[in-house]
GROMACS .gro file of C-alpha atoms in nm:
model
  370
    1LYS     CA    1   1.109  -2.424   0.102
    2ARG     CA    2   0.934  -2.539  -0.187
    3ILE     CA    3   0.625  -2.265  -0.120
    4GLY     CA    4   0.918  -2.003  -0.030
    5LEU     CA    5   1.093  -2.027  -0.339
    6LEU     CA    6   0.813  -2.060  -0.539
    7LEU     CA    7   0.664  -1.690  -0.389
    8LEU     CA    8   1.028  -1.541  -0.539
    9SER     CA    9   1.059  -1.674  -0.854
   10ARG     CA   10   0.912  -1.452  -1.052
   11ILE     CA   11   1.006  -1.098  -0.881
   12LYS     CA   12   1.229  -0.951  -1.149
   13SER     CA   13   1.307  -0.580  -0.948
   14ALA     CA   14   1.320  -0.409  -0.603
   15GLY     CA   15   1.011  -0.317  -0.694
   16ALA     CA   16   0.825  -0.592  -0.813
   17PHE     CA   17   1.000  -0.724  -0.502
   18ALA     CA   18   0.863  -0.445  -0.220
   19PHE     CA   19   0.511  -0.410  -0.361
   20ILE     CA   20   0.440  -0.813  -0.527
   21PHE     CA   21   0.691  -1.060  -0.246
   22PHE     CA   22   0.593  -0.893   0.051
   23PRO     CA   23   0.197  -0.845   0.053
   24VAL     CA   24   0.223  -1.261  -0.111
   25LEU     CA   25   0.433  -1.333   0.254
   26ALA     CA   26   0.170  -1.140   0.415
   27VAL     CA   27  -0.084  -1.332   0.335
   28SER     CA   28   0.094  -1.679   0.314
   29SER     CA   29   0.206  -1.552   0.691
   30ALA     CA   30  -0.162  -1.582   0.788
   31PHE     CA   31  -0.229  -1.955   0.716
   32LEU     CA   32   0.151  -2.102   0.732
   33SER     CA   33   0.436  -2.061   1.026
   34ALA     CA   34   0.584  -1.705   0.948
   35HIS     CA   35   0.893  -1.802   1.192
   36ALA     CA   36   0.956  -2.121   0.938
   37LEU     CA   37   0.887  -1.945   0.633
   38VAL     CA   38   1.126  -1.639   0.758
   39ALA     CA   39   1.357  -1.892   0.825
   40LEU     CA   40   1.357  -2.079   0.509
   41LEU     CA   41   1.386  -1.784   0.293
   42VAL     CA   42   1.659  -1.582   0.484
   43PRO     CA   43   1.949  -1.845   0.363
   44VAL     CA   44   1.769  -1.787  -0.003
   45ILE     CA   45   1.743  -1.385   0.028
   46MET     CA   46   2.126  -1.385   0.148
   47GLY     CA   47   2.197  -1.528  -0.184
   48VAL     CA   48   2.009  -1.290  -0.375
   49TYR     CA   49   2.169  -1.034  -0.175
   50LYS     CA   50   2.483  -1.148  -0.290
   51ALA     CA   51   2.512  -1.228  -0.630
   52THR     CA   52   2.356  -0.902  -0.612
   53CYS     CA   53   2.624  -0.718  -0.518
   54ASN     CA   54   2.893  -0.949  -0.716
   55SER     CA   55   2.715  -0.839  -1.062
   56HIS     CA   56   2.739  -0.469  -1.001
   57GLY     CA   57   3.087  -0.523  -0.833
   58VAL     CA   58   2.974  -0.382  -0.496
   59LYS     CA   59   3.086  -0.535  -0.184
   60LYS     CA   60   2.832  -0.421   0.082
   61ASP     CA   61   2.497  -0.274   0.027
   62ARG     CA   62   2.358  -0.225   0.333
   63ALA     CA   63   2.048  -0.058   0.188
   64LEU     CA   64   1.972  -0.385  -0.021
   65ALA     CA   65   2.040  -0.604   0.297
   66ILE     CA   66   1.765  -0.356   0.513
   67LEU     CA   67   1.521  -0.381   0.227
   68LEU     CA   68   1.507  -0.720   0.158
   69LEU     CA   69   1.593  -0.863   0.530
   70LEU     CA   70   1.403  -0.646   0.721
   71GLY     CA   71   1.139  -0.621   0.483
   72ILE     CA   72   1.113  -0.972   0.494
   73SER     CA   73   1.050  -0.959   0.845
   74PHE     CA   74   0.780  -0.665   0.898
   75ALA     CA   75   0.596  -0.834   0.555
   76ALA     CA   76   0.589  -1.203   0.777
   77ASN     CA   77   0.503  -0.992   1.128
   78ILE     CA   78   0.125  -0.801   0.982
   79GLY     CA   79   0.081  -1.138   0.825
   80GLY     CA   80  -0.181  -1.218   1.159
   81PRO     CA   81  -0.496  -1.051   1.130
   82GLY     CA   82  -0.548  -1.242   0.814
   83SER     CA   83  -0.636  -1.544   0.981
   84PRO     CA   84  -0.692  -1.749   1.344
   85ALA     CA   85  -0.448  -1.976   1.210
   86ALA     CA   86  -0.087  -1.665   1.181
   87GLY     CA   87  -0.031  -1.740   1.548
   88ALA     CA   88  -0.039  -1.792   1.953
   89ARG     CA   89  -0.198  -1.433   1.994
   90ASN     CA   90  -0.535  -1.530   1.752
   91ALA     CA   91  -0.524  -1.846   1.944
   92ILE     CA   92  -0.556  -1.706   2.267
   93MET     CA   93  -0.823  -1.430   2.186
   94ILE     CA   94  -1.097  -1.690   1.997
   95GLY     CA   95  -1.025  -1.827   2.362
   96TYR     CA   96  -1.120  -1.514   2.514
   97LEU     CA   97  -1.365  -1.431   2.320
   98ALA     CA   98  -1.570  -1.765   2.376
   99ASN     CA   99  -1.511  -1.717   2.728
  100ALA     CA  100  -1.683  -1.379   2.719
  101GLY     CA  101  -2.032  -1.519   2.479
  102SER     CA  102  -1.885  -1.384   2.142
  103PRO     CA  103  -1.750  -1.643   1.985
  104ILE     CA  104  -1.603  -1.603   1.622
  105GLY     CA  105  -1.527  -1.852   1.352
  106PHE     CA  106  -1.284  -1.905   1.103
  107GLY     CA  107  -1.461  -1.801   0.829
  108GLU     CA  108  -1.576  -1.471   1.024
  109TRP     CA  109  -1.261  -1.356   1.204
  110MET     CA  110  -1.099  -1.381   0.792
  111LYS     CA  111  -1.378  -1.138   0.693
  112TYR     CA  112  -1.290  -0.909   0.941
  113GLY     CA  113  -0.933  -0.968   0.861
  114MET     CA  114  -0.766  -1.099   0.591
  115PRO     CA  115  -0.890  -0.773   0.348
  116LEU     CA  116  -0.685  -0.626   0.541
  117VAL     CA  117  -0.350  -0.730   0.516
  118PRO     CA  118  -0.257  -0.711   0.156
  119VAL     CA  119  -0.327  -0.312   0.268
  120LEU     CA  120  -0.051  -0.338   0.546
  121ALA     CA  121   0.150  -0.535   0.354
  122LEU     CA  122   0.149  -0.268   0.055
  123THR     CA  123   0.249  -0.009   0.314
  124VAL     CA  124   0.511  -0.175   0.450
  125GLY     CA  125   0.625  -0.277   0.073
  126ALA     CA  126   0.553   0.165  -0.011
  127TYR     CA  127   0.800   0.250   0.298
  128MET     CA  128   1.083   0.003   0.253
  129TYR     CA  129   1.097   0.090  -0.099
  130VAL     CA  130   1.060   0.457  -0.073
  131ARG     CA  131   1.348   0.477   0.253
  132CYS     CA  132   1.561   0.200   0.057
  133LYS     CA  133   1.529   0.240  -0.347
  134PRO     CA  134   1.739   0.587  -0.353
  135LYS     CA  135   1.997   0.460  -0.098
  136LEU     CA  136   2.102   0.125  -0.318
  137LEU     CA  137   2.438   0.103  -0.412
  138VAL     CA  138   2.363  -0.169  -0.725
  139LYS     CA  139   2.137  -0.048  -1.020
  140SER     CA  140   1.883  -0.368  -1.014
  141VAL     CA  141   1.811  -0.653  -0.816
  142ASN     CA  142   1.618  -0.947  -0.967
  143PRO     CA  143   1.597  -1.242  -0.724
  144SER     CA  144   1.449  -1.507  -0.980
  145GLU     CA  145   1.780  -1.619  -1.092
  146VAL     CA  146   1.920  -1.680  -0.786
  147VAL     CA  147   1.592  -1.858  -0.684
  148LYS     CA  148   1.567  -2.055  -1.021
  149ARG     CA  149   1.924  -2.225  -0.924
  150GLU     CA  150   1.729  -2.285  -0.624
  151VAL     CA  151   1.450  -2.420  -0.741
  152LYS     CA  152   1.585  -2.712  -0.974
  153GLU     CA  153   1.768  -2.874  -0.700
  154LEU     CA  154   1.447  -2.924  -0.502
  155PRO     CA  155   1.286  -3.283  -0.537
  156ARG     CA  156   1.011  -3.385  -0.727
  157PHE     CA  157   0.666  -3.332  -0.543
  158GLY     CA  158   0.508  -3.596  -0.474
  159GLY     CA  159   0.491  -3.891  -0.107
  160LYS     CA  160   0.534  -3.702   0.204
  161GLU     CA  161   0.522  -3.361   0.093
  162ALA     CA  162   0.226  -3.371  -0.077
  163ALA     CA  163   0.018  -3.579   0.145
  164MET     CA  164   0.127  -3.272   0.396
  165ALA     CA  165   0.005  -3.018   0.126
  166PHE     CA  166  -0.326  -3.190   0.096
  167ILE     CA  167  -0.366  -3.225   0.476
  168LEU     CA  168  -0.292  -2.879   0.498
  169VAL     CA  169  -0.526  -2.781   0.242
  170THR     CA  170  -0.818  -2.989   0.450
  171LEU     CA  171  -0.756  -2.840   0.775
  172VAL     CA  172  -0.812  -2.512   0.624
  173VAL     CA  173  -1.112  -2.593   0.466
  174ALA     CA  174  -1.232  -2.804   0.749
  175TRP     CA  175  -1.147  -2.470   1.083
  176MET     CA  176  -1.374  -2.273   0.799
  177THR     CA  177  -1.671  -2.525   0.709
  178LEU     CA  178  -1.685  -2.752   1.039
  179GLN     CA  179  -1.621  -2.483   1.334
  180SER     CA  180  -1.971  -2.562   1.471
  181THR     CA  181  -1.862  -2.981   1.450
  182LEU     CA  182  -1.530  -3.011   1.541
  183GLY     CA  183  -1.430  -2.678   1.658
  184MET     CA  184  -1.060  -2.495   1.564
  185GLY     CA  185  -0.889  -2.759   1.822
  186GLY     CA  186  -1.074  -3.095   1.685
  187ALA     CA  187  -1.022  -3.019   1.367
  188THR     CA  188  -0.642  -2.908   1.423
  189LEU     CA  189  -0.595  -3.259   1.654
  190ALA     CA  190  -0.770  -3.464   1.349
  191ALA     CA  191  -0.489  -3.326   1.105
  192VAL     CA  192  -0.181  -3.462   1.348
  193CYS     CA  193  -0.358  -3.775   1.367
  194ALA     CA  194  -0.326  -3.794   0.976
  195MET     CA  195   0.044  -3.698   1.039
  196PHE     CA  196   0.079  -4.000   1.240
  197LEU     CA  197  -0.145  -4.224   1.024
  198PHE     CA  198   0.085  -4.112   0.710
  199ARG     CA  199   0.398  -4.113   0.837
  200ILE     CA  200   0.528  -3.748   0.798
  201ALA     CA  201   0.585  -3.678   1.185
  202THR     CA  202   0.717  -3.892   1.444
  203TRP     CA  203   0.609  -3.849   1.816
  204ASP     CA  204   0.978  -3.787   1.926
  205ASP     CA  205   0.914  -3.490   1.591
  206ILE     CA  206   0.655  -3.369   1.779
  207GLN     CA  207   0.845  -3.308   2.146
  208ARG     CA  208   1.159  -3.189   2.011
  209GLY     CA  209   0.958  -2.946   1.701
  210VAL     CA  210   0.624  -2.796   1.945
  211ALA     CA  211   0.669  -2.579   2.215
  212PHE     CA  212   0.528  -2.699   2.454
  213ASP     CA  213   0.568  -2.379   2.689
  214VAL     CA  214   0.350  -2.229   2.484
  215VAL     CA  215   0.060  -2.481   2.516
  216GLY     CA  216   0.100  -2.383   2.851
  217LEU     CA  217   0.072  -2.034   2.781
  218TYR     CA  218  -0.294  -2.139   2.608
  219GLY     CA  219  -0.433  -2.307   2.925
  220ALA     CA  220  -0.272  -2.005   3.158
  221ALA     CA  221  -0.431  -1.774   2.986
  222SER     CA  222  -0.801  -1.907   2.930
  223ALA     CA  223  -0.750  -2.021   3.270
  224ILE     CA  224  -0.665  -1.638   3.417
  225ALA     CA  225  -1.011  -1.480   3.182
  226VAL     CA  226  -1.260  -1.751   3.327
  227GLY     CA  227  -1.090  -1.667   3.655
  228LEU     CA  228  -1.098  -1.277   3.570
  229ALA     CA  229  -1.431  -1.351   3.480
  230PHE     CA  230  -1.607  -1.534   3.821
  231THR     CA  231  -1.493  -1.336   4.074
  232GLY     CA  232  -1.547  -0.979   3.828
  233GLY     CA  233  -1.111  -0.922   3.860
  234GLY     CA  234  -1.182  -0.862   3.498
  235LEU     CA  235  -1.434  -0.567   3.552
  236TRP     CA  236  -1.256  -0.428   3.793
  237LEU     CA  237  -0.904  -0.389   3.605
  238ALA     CA  238  -1.143  -0.273   3.342
  239THR     CA  239  -1.258   0.017   3.468
  240GLN     CA  240  -0.944   0.128   3.658
  241THR     CA  241  -0.771   0.138   3.301
  242VAL     CA  242  -1.032   0.329   3.169
  243GLU     CA  243  -1.057   0.603   3.427
  244LEU     CA  244  -0.639   0.622   3.361
  245MET     CA  245  -0.689   0.666   3.006
  246PRO     CA  246  -0.756   0.984   2.864
  247SER     CA  247  -1.153   1.003   2.799
  248TYR     CA  248  -1.135   1.043   2.467
  249LEU     CA  249  -0.988   0.726   2.377
  250GLY     CA  250  -1.190   0.585   2.670
  251GLU     CA  251  -1.539   0.622   2.500
  252GLY     CA  252  -1.724   0.425   2.191
  253ASN     CA  253  -1.492   0.330   1.852
  254ARG     CA  254  -1.220   0.541   1.979
  255LEU     CA  255  -1.103   0.280   2.243
  256ILE     CA  256  -1.016   0.033   2.028
  257MET     CA  257  -0.744   0.318   1.961
  258GLY     CA  258  -0.678   0.356   2.277
  259VAL     CA  259  -0.654  -0.043   2.324
  260SER     CA  260  -0.445  -0.096   1.975
  261ILE     CA  261  -0.191   0.153   2.131
  262MET     CA  262  -0.126  -0.046   2.484
  263THR     CA  263  -0.099  -0.362   2.250
  264ALA     CA  264   0.164  -0.259   1.983
  265THR     CA  265   0.386  -0.090   2.312
  266LEU     CA  266   0.369  -0.419   2.476
  267THR     CA  267   0.409  -0.639   2.184
  268ASN     CA  268   0.729  -0.468   2.071
  269PHE     CA  269   0.867  -0.563   2.495
  270MET     CA  270   0.717  -0.926   2.492
  271SER     CA  271   0.580  -1.189   2.285
  272ASP     CA  272   0.273  -1.119   2.068
  273GLY     CA  273   0.115  -1.399   2.298
  274ALA     CA  274   0.173  -1.360   2.627
  275THR     CA  275   0.090  -0.943   2.505
  276VAL     CA  276  -0.254  -1.053   2.437
  277GLY     CA  277  -0.302  -1.308   2.693
  278THR     CA  278  -0.240  -1.042   2.974
  279LEU     CA  279  -0.443  -0.801   2.765
  280GLY     CA  280  -0.715  -1.028   2.699
  281PRO     CA  281  -0.878  -1.043   3.008
  282LEU     CA  282  -0.826  -0.694   3.052
  283VAL     CA  283  -0.955  -0.473   2.775
  284LEU     CA  284  -1.278  -0.687   2.655
  285PRO     CA  285  -1.496  -0.579   2.969
  286MET     CA  286  -1.416  -0.247   2.825
  287ALA     CA  287  -1.634  -0.335   2.530
  288GLU     CA  288  -1.899  -0.348   2.721
  289LEU     CA  289  -1.802   0.013   2.941
  290ALA     CA  290  -1.764   0.201   2.635
  291ASP     CA  291  -2.070   0.055   2.462
  292VAL     CA  292  -1.825  -0.103   2.154
  293SER     CA  293  -1.877  -0.446   2.019
  294VAL     CA  294  -1.650  -0.708   2.176
  295TRP     CA  295  -1.534  -0.857   1.806
  296LYS     CA  296  -1.351  -0.486   1.755
  297VAL     CA  297  -1.208  -0.481   2.066
  298GLY     CA  298  -1.061  -0.834   2.034
  299LEU     CA  299  -0.984  -0.798   1.682
  300MET     CA  300  -0.778  -0.464   1.774
  301VAL     CA  301  -0.552  -0.602   2.032
  302SER     CA  302  -0.468  -0.917   1.787
  303PHE     CA  303  -0.436  -0.724   1.502
  304ALA     CA  304  -0.175  -0.450   1.708
  305SER     CA  305  -0.019  -0.745   1.855
  306SER     CA  306   0.134  -0.792   1.462
  307PHE     CA  307   0.372  -0.445   1.537
  308ALA     CA  308   0.664  -0.565   1.685
  309ASN     CA  309   0.898  -0.422   1.417
  310VAL     CA  310   1.069  -0.202   1.629
  311LEU     CA  311   1.296  -0.451   1.857
  312VAL     CA  312   1.519  -0.794   1.765
  313VAL     CA  313   1.293  -0.944   2.055
  314GLY     CA  314   0.976  -0.848   1.940
  315THR     CA  315   0.929  -1.164   1.784
  316PRO     CA  316   1.108  -1.429   1.674
  317ASN     CA  317   1.054  -1.314   1.279
  318ASN     CA  318   1.287  -1.043   1.402
  319ALA     CA  319   1.514  -1.244   1.562
  320ILE     CA  320   1.596  -1.461   1.288
  321VAL     CA  321   1.679  -1.208   1.054
  322PHE     CA  322   1.857  -1.049   1.281
  323ALA     CA  323   2.100  -1.359   1.357
  324MET     CA  324   2.147  -1.543   1.031
  325SER     CA  325   2.173  -1.173   0.886
  326LYS     CA  326   2.556  -1.262   0.819
  327ASP     CA  327   2.768  -1.172   0.468
  328PRO     CA  328   2.799  -1.518   0.365
  329GLU     CA  329   3.161  -1.424   0.259
  330THR     CA  330   3.286  -1.245   0.503
  331GLY     CA  331   3.088  -1.283   0.805
  332GLN     CA  332   2.984  -0.966   0.906
  333ARG     CA  333   2.677  -0.894   1.080
  334LEU     CA  334   2.452  -0.675   0.804
  335LEU     CA  335   2.161  -0.563   0.979
  336SER     CA  336   2.217  -0.391   1.395
  337VAL     CA  337   1.924  -0.381   1.663
  338PHE     CA  338   1.946  -0.002   1.577
  339ASP     CA  339   1.769  -0.032   1.246
  340PHE     CA  340   1.564  -0.186   1.365
  341ILE     CA  341   1.462   0.091   1.539
  342LYS     CA  342   1.563   0.353   1.292
  343TYR     CA  343   1.325   0.114   1.023
  344GLY     CA  344   1.067   0.016   1.221
  345LEU     CA  345   0.983   0.290   1.527
  346PRO     CA  346   0.867   0.470   1.227
  347LEU     CA  347   0.681   0.152   1.008
  348THR     CA  348   0.467   0.109   1.338
  349VAL     CA  349   0.335   0.476   1.351
  350LEU     CA  350   0.257   0.492   1.000
  351LEU     CA  351   0.073   0.096   1.010
  352MET     CA  352  -0.135   0.217   1.306
  353PHE     CA  353  -0.263   0.492   1.121
  354VAL     CA  354  -0.314   0.285   0.839
  355LEU     CA  355  -0.532   0.056   1.091
  356TRP     CA  356  -0.726   0.306   1.271
  357GLY     CA  357  -0.836   0.457   0.920
  358TRP     CA  358  -0.950   0.041   0.845
  359ALA     CA  359  -1.142   0.053   1.174
  360LEU     CA  360  -1.335   0.360   1.280
  361PHE     CA  361  -1.337   0.504   0.854
  362GLY     CA  362  -1.298   0.265   0.620
  363TYR     CA  363  -1.391  -0.157   0.551
  364TRP     CA  364  -1.519  -0.229   0.932
  365THR     CA  365  -1.722   0.105   0.926
  366VAL     CA  366  -1.949  -0.129   0.613
  367LEU     CA  367  -1.959  -0.466   0.837
  368SER     CA  368  -2.201  -0.581   1.090
  369TRP     CA  369  -2.051  -0.622   1.437
  370PRO     CA  370  -2.261  -0.851   1.703
   0.00000   0.00000   0.00000
């Protein structure tokens, strides 16, 4: 909560919200739980919305609600490419790449993905600002006034909060520097042990707070990948898929356009982790057939799985925002399911073009690939 409030504390206009807060939120979502950040920020954003409407004598401003609420959901979604710590999809893809004989480290992933996050976030900010700003009924938006009151009510920094902050920073450093000795899993387990040692969490907390079905998803996805590799099933599926795809999208670097379209479509109907778990064993063998780096194809699948902006069910971020988007006084819902389609579908198409430009003509063209 402290991190979320600090991110908002210096935002004093709709433009600053779109072009400063969104990129900072997206980068933060690459390391912290995007779902937790969104869940903590939505009540604050609702306070900003209500205070802004009241100060301008407006009962309801849907354009403002869409800018604030949909904006934070979309910005949190596209933090995924930034680091392997961003979510299940990245962890699953790391396992697939390791099974394919091309393991990727934490720092290497960040080199290829983190510079993309601010670019995508600025795209989100520009898109939401252009579409919503002309429709605003209020003359100005100043979240900092509401946030300052919230910050004053926070307890003094220290104790378990400080210990958890130290563990988190140490964990990120260990991911980047101790990959070869501890691996990502070993460093993470060490961090969990430290949480027990400092009494930050108990085993009951872990049982209540951890989605163990997701843990099972990791294990099952890795087992499926190994089985498909051993039996040749992955290569067969890849061959069949390449034959079904237009020849233009199955050759050379244009393959990444094809797999990104498949991923972005599927991730709006099922979880990002399940999407990567399903497509990973299918598309990685396609890289060899098309003479493309397996890292390019694997990263493209993980990156495109962050574009779940069209349906409420596409990601928990969308579901959290939709569920909590109610006027605190009247209880009236401020967002509809159609709002996600109306604003999320064009945005997803725009983000896809940005991703293709980044990969085919931009930053990725100056990097070396295994």
